[in-house]
Short mmCIF file of C-alpha atoms and ligand atoms in Angstrom, two decimals:
data_model
loop_
_atom_site.label_atom_id
_atom_site.label_comp_id
_atom_site.label_asym_id
_atom_site.label_seq_id
_atom_site.Cartn_x
_atom_site.Cartn_y
_atom_site.Cartn_z
CA MET A 6 46.14 -10.77 -13.18
CA CYS A 7 43.62 -10.52 -10.35
CA ARG A 8 46.00 -8.32 -8.50
CA GLY A 9 46.41 -5.98 -11.50
CA ALA A 10 42.65 -5.60 -11.81
CA SER A 11 42.22 -4.69 -8.18
CA PHE A 12 44.95 -2.08 -8.43
CA GLN A 13 43.07 -0.62 -11.38
CA VAL A 14 39.87 -0.31 -9.30
CA ALA A 15 41.75 1.29 -6.44
CA ASP A 16 43.24 3.85 -8.81
CA ASN A 17 39.80 4.75 -10.15
CA LEU A 18 38.40 5.15 -6.65
CA ALA A 19 41.21 7.46 -5.69
CA GLU A 20 40.46 9.61 -8.75
CA THR A 21 36.74 9.67 -8.03
CA ARG A 22 37.40 11.05 -4.61
CA ASP A 23 39.26 14.08 -5.84
CA ILE A 24 38.41 15.10 -9.37
CA SER A 25 39.69 18.60 -8.72
CA THR A 26 43.22 17.31 -9.26
CA LEU A 27 42.47 16.06 -12.80
CA ARG A 28 44.79 17.86 -15.21
CA ILE A 29 43.68 17.71 -18.82
CA PRO A 30 46.71 17.12 -21.10
CA ASP A 31 47.73 20.27 -22.96
CA ASP A 32 47.26 18.73 -26.40
CA LEU A 33 43.56 18.13 -25.63
CA LYS A 34 42.93 21.62 -24.36
CA PRO A 35 41.28 24.30 -26.49
CA ARG A 36 43.60 27.26 -27.06
CA ASP A 37 40.93 29.53 -25.62
CA GLY A 38 38.78 28.14 -22.84
CA ARG A 39 35.77 30.47 -23.12
CA PHE A 40 32.63 28.63 -24.21
CA GLY A 41 30.01 30.72 -22.42
CA SER A 42 26.76 31.81 -24.02
CA GLY A 43 27.13 35.42 -22.92
CA PRO A 44 29.14 37.37 -22.15
CA SER A 45 31.09 35.32 -24.64
CA LYS A 46 34.62 35.04 -25.97
CA THR A 47 36.00 38.40 -27.05
CA ARG A 48 38.71 38.87 -29.66
CA ASN A 49 42.01 40.35 -28.52
CA ALA A 50 42.12 42.54 -31.63
CA SER A 51 38.98 44.36 -30.42
CA LEU A 52 40.59 45.04 -27.07
CA GLU A 53 43.84 46.16 -28.69
CA ALA A 54 41.91 48.64 -30.81
CA LEU A 55 40.32 49.95 -27.63
CA ILE A 56 43.65 50.36 -25.89
CA LYS A 57 45.13 52.06 -28.94
CA SER A 58 42.29 54.57 -29.06
CA SER A 59 42.13 55.08 -25.33
CA THR A 60 43.33 58.67 -24.97
CA SER A 61 41.60 59.95 -28.10
CA TYR A 62 38.31 58.07 -27.69
CA LEU A 63 37.63 56.83 -24.15
CA GLY A 64 36.65 59.68 -21.89
CA THR A 65 35.37 61.89 -24.71
CA SER A 66 31.87 63.20 -25.36
CA HIS A 67 29.33 60.94 -27.04
CA ARG A 68 27.84 64.05 -28.64
CA GLN A 69 31.02 64.73 -30.65
CA SER A 70 32.23 63.22 -33.88
CA THR A 71 34.88 60.94 -32.34
CA VAL A 72 32.23 58.78 -30.70
CA LYS A 73 29.45 59.48 -33.21
CA SER A 74 31.66 58.21 -36.02
CA GLN A 75 32.03 54.89 -34.17
CA VAL A 76 28.25 54.63 -33.73
CA GLY A 77 27.94 55.38 -37.43
CA ARG A 78 30.52 52.68 -38.17
CA VAL A 79 28.45 50.17 -36.19
CA ARG A 80 25.20 51.17 -37.94
CA GLN A 81 26.72 51.12 -41.42
CA GLY A 82 28.61 47.89 -40.76
CA LEU A 83 25.50 46.10 -39.51
CA LYS A 84 23.47 47.24 -42.54
CA GLU A 85 26.14 45.73 -44.75
CA LEU A 86 26.46 42.54 -42.68
CA PHE A 87 22.70 41.84 -42.68
CA GLY A 88 22.20 43.10 -46.25
CA LEU A 89 19.43 45.45 -45.14
CA ASP A 90 17.15 46.94 -47.76
CA ASP A 91 16.79 50.70 -48.12
CA GLY A 92 14.52 52.09 -45.48
CA TYR A 93 15.67 49.66 -42.79
CA GLU A 94 17.52 51.38 -39.98
CA ILE A 95 19.82 50.23 -37.19
CA VAL A 96 18.49 51.72 -33.96
CA LEU A 97 20.26 51.44 -30.62
CA GLY A 98 19.96 52.39 -26.98
CA ASN A 99 20.96 51.44 -23.47
CA GLY A 100 19.73 48.55 -21.38
CA GLY A 101 20.40 45.41 -23.41
CA SER A 102 17.79 43.10 -24.93
CA THR A 103 15.89 42.90 -21.66
CA ALA A 104 15.18 46.63 -21.91
CA PHE A 105 14.02 46.15 -25.48
CA TRP A 106 11.17 43.89 -24.30
CA GLU A 107 9.75 46.80 -22.29
CA ILE A 108 10.42 49.16 -25.22
CA ALA A 109 8.48 46.82 -27.53
CA VAL A 110 5.59 46.58 -25.10
CA CYS A 111 5.43 50.41 -25.10
CA GLY A 112 6.21 51.20 -28.70
CA LEU A 113 5.59 48.19 -30.97
CA ILE A 114 2.60 46.22 -29.66
CA GLU A 115 -0.54 48.14 -30.51
CA ARG A 116 -3.28 45.88 -29.14
CA ARG A 117 -2.20 42.27 -28.95
CA SER A 118 0.94 40.20 -29.51
CA GLN A 119 1.53 36.53 -30.20
CA HIS A 120 4.56 34.91 -28.54
CA LEU A 121 6.28 31.67 -29.40
CA VAL A 122 7.49 30.48 -26.01
CA PHE A 123 10.10 27.71 -25.93
CA GLY A 124 12.52 28.62 -23.19
CA GLU A 125 13.53 31.20 -20.64
CA PHE A 126 14.10 34.23 -22.86
CA SER A 127 11.03 33.89 -25.08
CA SER A 128 8.98 33.40 -21.93
CA LYS A 129 10.29 36.63 -20.38
CA PHE A 130 9.11 38.80 -23.27
CA ALA A 131 5.69 37.12 -23.08
CA GLN A 132 5.57 37.93 -19.35
CA SER A 133 6.37 41.58 -20.05
CA ALA A 134 3.48 41.76 -22.50
CA LYS A 135 1.19 40.03 -20.02
CA ALA A 136 2.08 42.46 -17.26
CA CYS A 137 1.45 45.52 -19.42
CA PRO A 138 -1.82 47.32 -18.61
CA HIS A 139 -2.34 49.15 -21.91
CA ILE A 140 -2.45 46.10 -24.20
CA GLU A 141 -4.56 42.95 -24.25
CA ASP A 142 -3.36 39.67 -22.81
CA PRO A 143 -0.92 38.16 -25.30
CA GLN A 144 -1.55 34.97 -27.20
CA ILE A 145 1.07 32.45 -26.12
CA ILE A 146 1.97 29.44 -28.23
CA GLU A 147 4.22 27.19 -26.22
CA SER A 148 6.19 24.04 -26.92
CA PRO A 149 8.14 21.78 -24.60
CA VAL A 150 11.79 22.75 -24.19
CA GLY A 151 14.00 21.20 -26.85
CA ALA A 152 11.76 22.20 -29.77
CA HIS A 153 9.98 25.34 -30.98
CA PRO A 154 6.37 26.10 -31.87
CA PHE A 155 5.24 27.81 -35.09
CA ALA A 156 3.52 31.17 -35.47
CA VAL A 157 -0.06 31.21 -36.75
CA ALA A 158 -1.47 34.32 -38.41
CA ALA A 159 -4.50 35.81 -36.70
CA ASP A 160 -6.50 38.98 -37.41
CA ASP A 161 -6.19 40.42 -33.93
CA ILE A 162 -2.40 40.06 -33.71
CA ASP A 163 -0.26 43.09 -34.54
CA VAL A 164 3.10 41.76 -33.29
CA TYR A 165 4.48 38.23 -33.76
CA ALA A 166 7.25 37.72 -31.23
CA LEU A 167 9.76 35.12 -32.46
CA THR A 168 13.13 34.10 -31.06
CA HIS A 169 15.83 33.25 -33.60
CA ASN A 170 17.88 31.33 -31.09
CA GLU A 171 16.58 30.31 -27.66
CA THR A 172 19.83 30.52 -25.73
CA SER A 173 18.50 28.64 -22.73
CA THR A 174 17.79 25.43 -24.66
CA GLY A 175 19.91 25.55 -27.81
CA VAL A 176 16.90 25.60 -30.14
CA SER A 177 16.93 27.84 -33.21
CA MET A 178 14.12 28.58 -35.63
CA GLU A 179 13.96 29.84 -39.18
CA ILE A 180 12.71 33.42 -39.38
CA ALA A 181 9.67 33.66 -41.65
CA ARG A 182 6.53 35.75 -41.73
CA PRO A 183 3.54 33.60 -40.83
CA ASP A 184 1.40 33.01 -43.94
CA GLY A 185 -1.15 35.78 -44.29
CA ALA A 186 0.10 37.80 -41.30
CA THR A 187 -0.33 41.56 -41.41
CA GLY A 188 1.30 42.29 -38.03
CA LEU A 189 4.93 43.13 -37.42
CA VAL A 190 7.38 40.26 -37.02
CA VAL A 191 9.60 41.11 -34.05
CA VAL A 192 12.57 38.81 -33.51
CA ASP A 193 14.70 38.34 -30.42
CA ALA A 194 18.02 37.69 -32.13
CA THR A 195 20.19 38.37 -29.09
CA SER A 196 22.28 35.22 -29.44
CA ALA A 197 21.68 34.68 -33.17
CA ALA A 198 22.55 37.99 -34.80
CA GLY A 199 25.86 37.72 -36.62
CA GLY A 200 25.94 33.92 -36.33
CA LEU A 201 22.74 32.62 -37.92
CA ARG A 202 21.50 33.58 -41.38
CA PHE A 203 18.15 35.33 -41.88
CA ARG A 204 16.34 37.23 -44.60
CA PRO A 205 15.62 40.81 -43.46
CA SER A 206 12.46 40.87 -45.58
CA GLU A 207 11.01 38.14 -43.31
CA CYS A 208 10.91 40.39 -40.27
CA ASP A 209 10.36 43.98 -39.16
CA VAL A 210 12.41 44.15 -36.01
CA TYR A 211 15.56 42.09 -35.42
CA TYR A 212 16.96 43.03 -32.03
CA PHE A 213 20.04 41.89 -30.18
CA ALA A 214 22.90 42.82 -27.85
CA PRO A 215 26.67 42.78 -28.43
CA GLN A 216 27.76 40.19 -25.85
CA LYS A 217 26.87 37.01 -27.78
CA CYS A 218 27.85 36.48 -31.45
CA PHE A 219 29.49 39.90 -31.56
CA GLY A 220 31.85 39.02 -28.73
CA GLY A 221 31.49 42.46 -27.20
CA ASP A 222 30.26 43.64 -23.87
CA GLY A 223 26.71 43.96 -22.58
CA GLY A 224 24.52 46.94 -21.80
CA LEU A 225 23.41 47.97 -25.26
CA TRP A 226 20.43 46.94 -27.38
CA LEU A 227 20.46 47.19 -31.16
CA SER A 228 17.61 46.68 -33.55
CA ALA A 229 17.31 46.45 -37.33
CA MET A 230 13.93 48.05 -38.05
CA SER A 231 11.80 48.01 -41.20
CA PRO A 232 9.92 51.11 -42.40
CA ALA A 233 6.68 49.57 -41.07
CA ALA A 234 8.21 49.09 -37.63
CA ILE A 235 9.54 52.65 -37.56
CA GLU A 236 6.09 53.89 -38.53
CA ARG A 237 4.47 51.82 -35.75
CA ALA A 238 6.92 53.13 -33.15
CA ASN A 239 6.33 56.74 -34.14
CA LYS A 240 2.58 56.22 -34.12
CA LEU A 241 2.46 54.64 -30.65
CA CYS A 242 5.10 56.80 -28.97
CA LYS A 243 4.41 60.16 -30.58
CA ASP A 244 0.92 60.27 -32.02
CA SER A 245 -1.14 58.14 -29.65
CA ARG A 246 -2.23 59.13 -26.17
CA ARG A 247 -0.28 56.23 -24.68
CA TRP A 248 2.07 57.22 -21.86
CA VAL A 249 5.56 56.09 -22.76
CA PRO A 250 8.49 56.85 -20.42
CA ALA A 251 11.17 58.69 -22.38
CA PHE A 252 13.77 56.04 -21.59
CA LEU A 253 11.54 53.40 -23.24
CA ASP A 254 10.39 55.65 -26.07
CA LEU A 255 11.39 53.96 -29.31
CA SER A 256 10.68 57.08 -31.36
CA ILE A 257 13.29 58.99 -29.32
CA ALA A 258 15.76 56.14 -29.80
CA ILE A 259 15.13 56.22 -33.56
CA GLU A 260 15.61 59.99 -33.70
CA ASN A 261 18.94 59.74 -31.87
CA SER A 262 20.16 56.72 -33.82
CA LEU A 263 19.59 58.47 -37.15
CA VAL A 264 22.20 61.02 -36.08
CA ASP A 265 24.52 58.32 -34.63
CA GLN A 266 23.75 59.06 -31.00
CA THR A 267 21.94 57.45 -28.11
CA TYR A 268 19.35 59.08 -25.84
CA ASN A 269 21.69 58.89 -22.84
CA THR A 270 25.35 58.04 -22.38
CA PRO A 271 26.35 54.63 -23.75
CA SER A 272 29.40 52.56 -22.83
CA LEU A 273 32.04 53.70 -25.30
CA THR A 274 33.94 50.45 -24.75
CA THR A 275 30.96 48.41 -25.89
CA ILE A 276 30.51 50.53 -29.01
CA LEU A 277 34.14 50.37 -30.15
CA MET A 278 34.43 46.63 -29.54
CA LEU A 279 31.24 46.09 -31.53
CA ALA A 280 32.47 48.28 -34.39
CA GLU A 281 35.71 46.26 -34.52
CA GLN A 282 33.84 42.95 -34.53
CA VAL A 283 31.39 43.95 -37.26
CA ASP A 284 34.30 45.13 -39.43
CA TRP A 285 36.12 41.85 -38.80
CA MET A 286 33.06 39.91 -39.98
CA ASN A 287 32.50 42.11 -43.05
CA GLN A 288 36.16 42.11 -44.06
CA ASN A 289 36.31 38.32 -43.96
CA GLY A 290 33.24 37.70 -46.08
CA GLY A 291 30.24 38.83 -44.02
CA MET A 292 27.50 36.50 -42.83
CA SER A 293 28.73 33.55 -44.89
CA PHE A 294 32.07 33.80 -43.08
CA SER A 295 30.69 34.25 -39.58
CA SER A 296 27.82 31.80 -39.86
CA GLY A 297 30.10 29.39 -41.73
CA ARG A 298 32.31 29.21 -38.64
CA CYS A 299 29.25 28.42 -36.49
CA ASP A 300 28.10 25.76 -38.97
CA ARG A 301 31.50 24.08 -38.83
CA SER A 302 31.59 24.13 -35.02
CA ALA A 303 28.06 22.75 -34.81
CA GLU A 304 28.87 19.93 -37.21
CA ILE A 305 31.85 18.94 -35.06
CA LEU A 306 29.92 19.11 -31.78
CA TYR A 307 26.78 17.27 -32.88
CA THR A 308 28.66 14.63 -34.86
CA TRP A 309 30.73 13.89 -31.76
CA ALA A 310 27.64 13.74 -29.51
CA GLN A 311 25.77 11.46 -31.90
CA SER A 312 28.58 8.96 -32.04
CA SER A 313 29.29 9.16 -28.30
CA LYS A 314 28.34 6.29 -25.99
CA TYR A 315 27.10 8.64 -23.28
CA ALA A 316 26.28 11.99 -24.91
CA THR A 317 23.41 12.99 -27.24
CA PRO A 318 22.26 16.29 -28.70
CA PHE A 319 19.42 17.54 -26.46
CA VAL A 320 17.46 18.91 -29.45
CA SER A 321 16.20 15.85 -31.29
CA ASP A 322 15.16 17.54 -34.55
CA PRO A 323 18.38 18.41 -36.43
CA ALA A 324 16.61 21.35 -38.13
CA MET A 325 16.00 22.96 -34.73
CA ARG A 326 19.50 22.32 -33.41
CA SER A 327 21.24 25.64 -32.91
CA HIS A 328 24.52 26.29 -34.68
CA VAL A 329 25.46 28.96 -32.13
CA VAL A 330 24.55 27.36 -28.77
CA GLY A 331 24.83 23.58 -28.49
CA THR A 332 23.13 21.65 -25.71
CA ILE A 333 24.39 18.13 -25.05
CA ASP A 334 22.64 15.69 -22.72
CA PHE A 335 24.58 13.02 -20.82
CA ASP A 336 23.21 9.66 -19.75
CA ASP A 337 22.93 8.68 -16.09
CA SER A 338 26.37 7.08 -15.99
CA ILE A 339 28.01 10.52 -16.32
CA ASP A 340 27.43 13.56 -14.13
CA ALA A 341 27.68 16.53 -16.51
CA SER A 342 28.11 18.96 -13.64
CA GLN A 343 31.27 17.08 -12.62
CA ILE A 344 32.59 17.40 -16.17
CA ALA A 345 31.87 21.13 -16.14
CA LYS A 346 33.65 21.40 -12.81
CA VAL A 347 36.78 19.64 -14.02
CA LEU A 348 36.78 21.67 -17.23
CA ARG A 349 36.49 24.85 -15.18
CA SER A 350 39.41 23.91 -12.93
CA ASN A 351 41.39 23.44 -16.15
CA GLY A 352 40.53 26.89 -17.46
CA ILE A 353 37.70 25.74 -19.77
CA VAL A 354 34.78 27.77 -18.52
CA ASP A 355 31.01 28.30 -18.73
CA THR A 356 29.98 24.93 -20.17
CA GLU A 357 27.33 24.57 -17.45
CA PRO A 358 23.72 24.23 -18.69
CA TYR A 359 21.17 27.01 -18.33
CA ARG A 360 20.51 27.03 -14.60
CA LYS A 361 16.71 26.76 -14.73
CA LEU A 362 16.67 23.94 -17.28
CA GLY A 363 17.92 21.52 -14.63
CA ARG A 364 19.19 18.86 -17.03
CA ASN A 365 22.22 16.58 -16.94
CA GLN A 366 23.70 18.64 -19.71
CA LEU A 367 26.50 20.83 -21.00
CA ARG A 368 25.80 23.99 -22.98
CA ILE A 369 28.49 25.13 -25.37
CA ALA A 370 28.57 28.43 -27.24
CA MET A 371 29.76 28.20 -30.83
CA PHE A 372 29.63 31.90 -31.65
CA PRO A 373 31.75 33.18 -34.57
CA ASN A 374 34.67 34.04 -32.28
CA VAL A 375 34.97 30.44 -31.14
CA ASP A 376 37.46 28.58 -33.26
CA PRO A 377 35.93 25.37 -34.68
CA GLU A 378 39.24 23.63 -33.89
CA ASP A 379 38.69 24.53 -30.25
CA ILE A 380 35.28 22.82 -30.37
CA GLU A 381 37.07 19.73 -31.68
CA LEU A 382 39.58 19.91 -28.82
CA LEU A 383 36.78 20.52 -26.32
CA THR A 384 35.05 17.29 -27.32
CA GLN A 385 38.34 15.45 -26.80
CA ALA A 386 38.80 17.09 -23.41
CA ILE A 387 35.24 16.10 -22.41
CA ASP A 388 35.91 12.49 -23.41
CA TRP A 389 39.16 12.51 -21.45
CA VAL A 390 37.38 13.77 -18.33
CA ALA A 391 34.36 11.47 -18.75
CA GLU A 392 36.64 8.42 -18.87
CA ARG A 393 38.13 9.41 -15.53
CA LEU A 394 35.02 10.26 -13.49
C1 PLP B 28 21.13 36.95 -23.55
C2 PLP B 28 19.75 37.00 -24.08
C3 PLP B 28 18.83 37.99 -23.69
C4 PLP B 28 19.15 38.99 -22.62
O1 PLP B 28 20.07 39.91 -23.07
P1 PLP B 28 20.53 41.12 -22.11
O2 PLP B 28 21.36 41.98 -23.00
O3 PLP B 28 21.27 40.51 -20.98
O4 PLP B 28 19.29 41.80 -21.64
C5 PLP B 28 17.60 38.00 -24.29
N1 PLP B 28 17.24 37.08 -25.22
C6 PLP B 28 18.09 36.12 -25.62
C7 PLP B 28 17.65 35.15 -26.66
C8 PLP B 28 19.37 36.04 -25.07
O5 PLP B 28 20.21 35.09 -25.46
#
């Protein structure tokens, strides 16, 4: 018996020395190993549509109807998906969500903005506002990572900058106008749009990019804008004496979007893949379908973590736990980076935590393209690896 036990220890030691040889059994492996928070898992059907259209669409002018009709398809499809009221418009341009922060600083913030800062992305927009010479220093309301602060209406605030889903920490917040606020509510929905529900009437600007819930490619920003937001953009970019570079001029972007174009050349690949994805969501039941998939994945992931001996959801308040990006802490007995490494060598990629968060954690995207059954298999694969570290 003693001899058996010592053999067991020796076996474990051998495995510890070289975890790169650990082969996760096939029946515990997700069918698709992409769990990254952006760029995220794409659907093959979107790519097939691209290939099918290649000679008639790729390599053709974005000023002609072939491409314009795809931009129109994206704009119409998103209006339907979000259930936008009349007067709201889908506006788009080049540069991704990061470009939109500079666009907002030029064309949405009139004098002073309020920022809820609870992670890397929300902090970056606040920094853009702070660096901008033509507006006042922003008001920043911060909370420790793992939770989110709440907006507070104030007379001198004309933009409330919220983040629907803070991708760096896995915290999501409900989108609501602060009581008594007169300013515009401007929401970074980059990783939330298409996966988390929201009421369009609760915000004026809901901006995002295609490489998260929409499983497309990066490089584009899109924004659902209320009539008040459109009016603000036109006032600041066209009618005021403020200098706004044309590339960051939201009024020019609006003008182009209304005729299904962009100010300069967009990636046609990105646009077609997005159009395909939005149609897929709408044809299967819209937001209740796509967010329902995220809800199911989140339930599987968090239920597993809560009953695990070594894993816990990082976000302690269940109401703030994101259903699109899950962050799972591991206790000291398990090195999460080793798990991520073994997963990666088995073709299960991008489960590493946000680099600047520096926690013993895995971060798992549960965007609509991710099959909830694959989340289930992923938890089994993690357990299998953890038992062998
Ligand atoms: C990914 C992300 C961004 C940055 O998007 P880019 O298109 O790369 O500029 C901004 N905000 C949030 C919340 C994100 O998840």
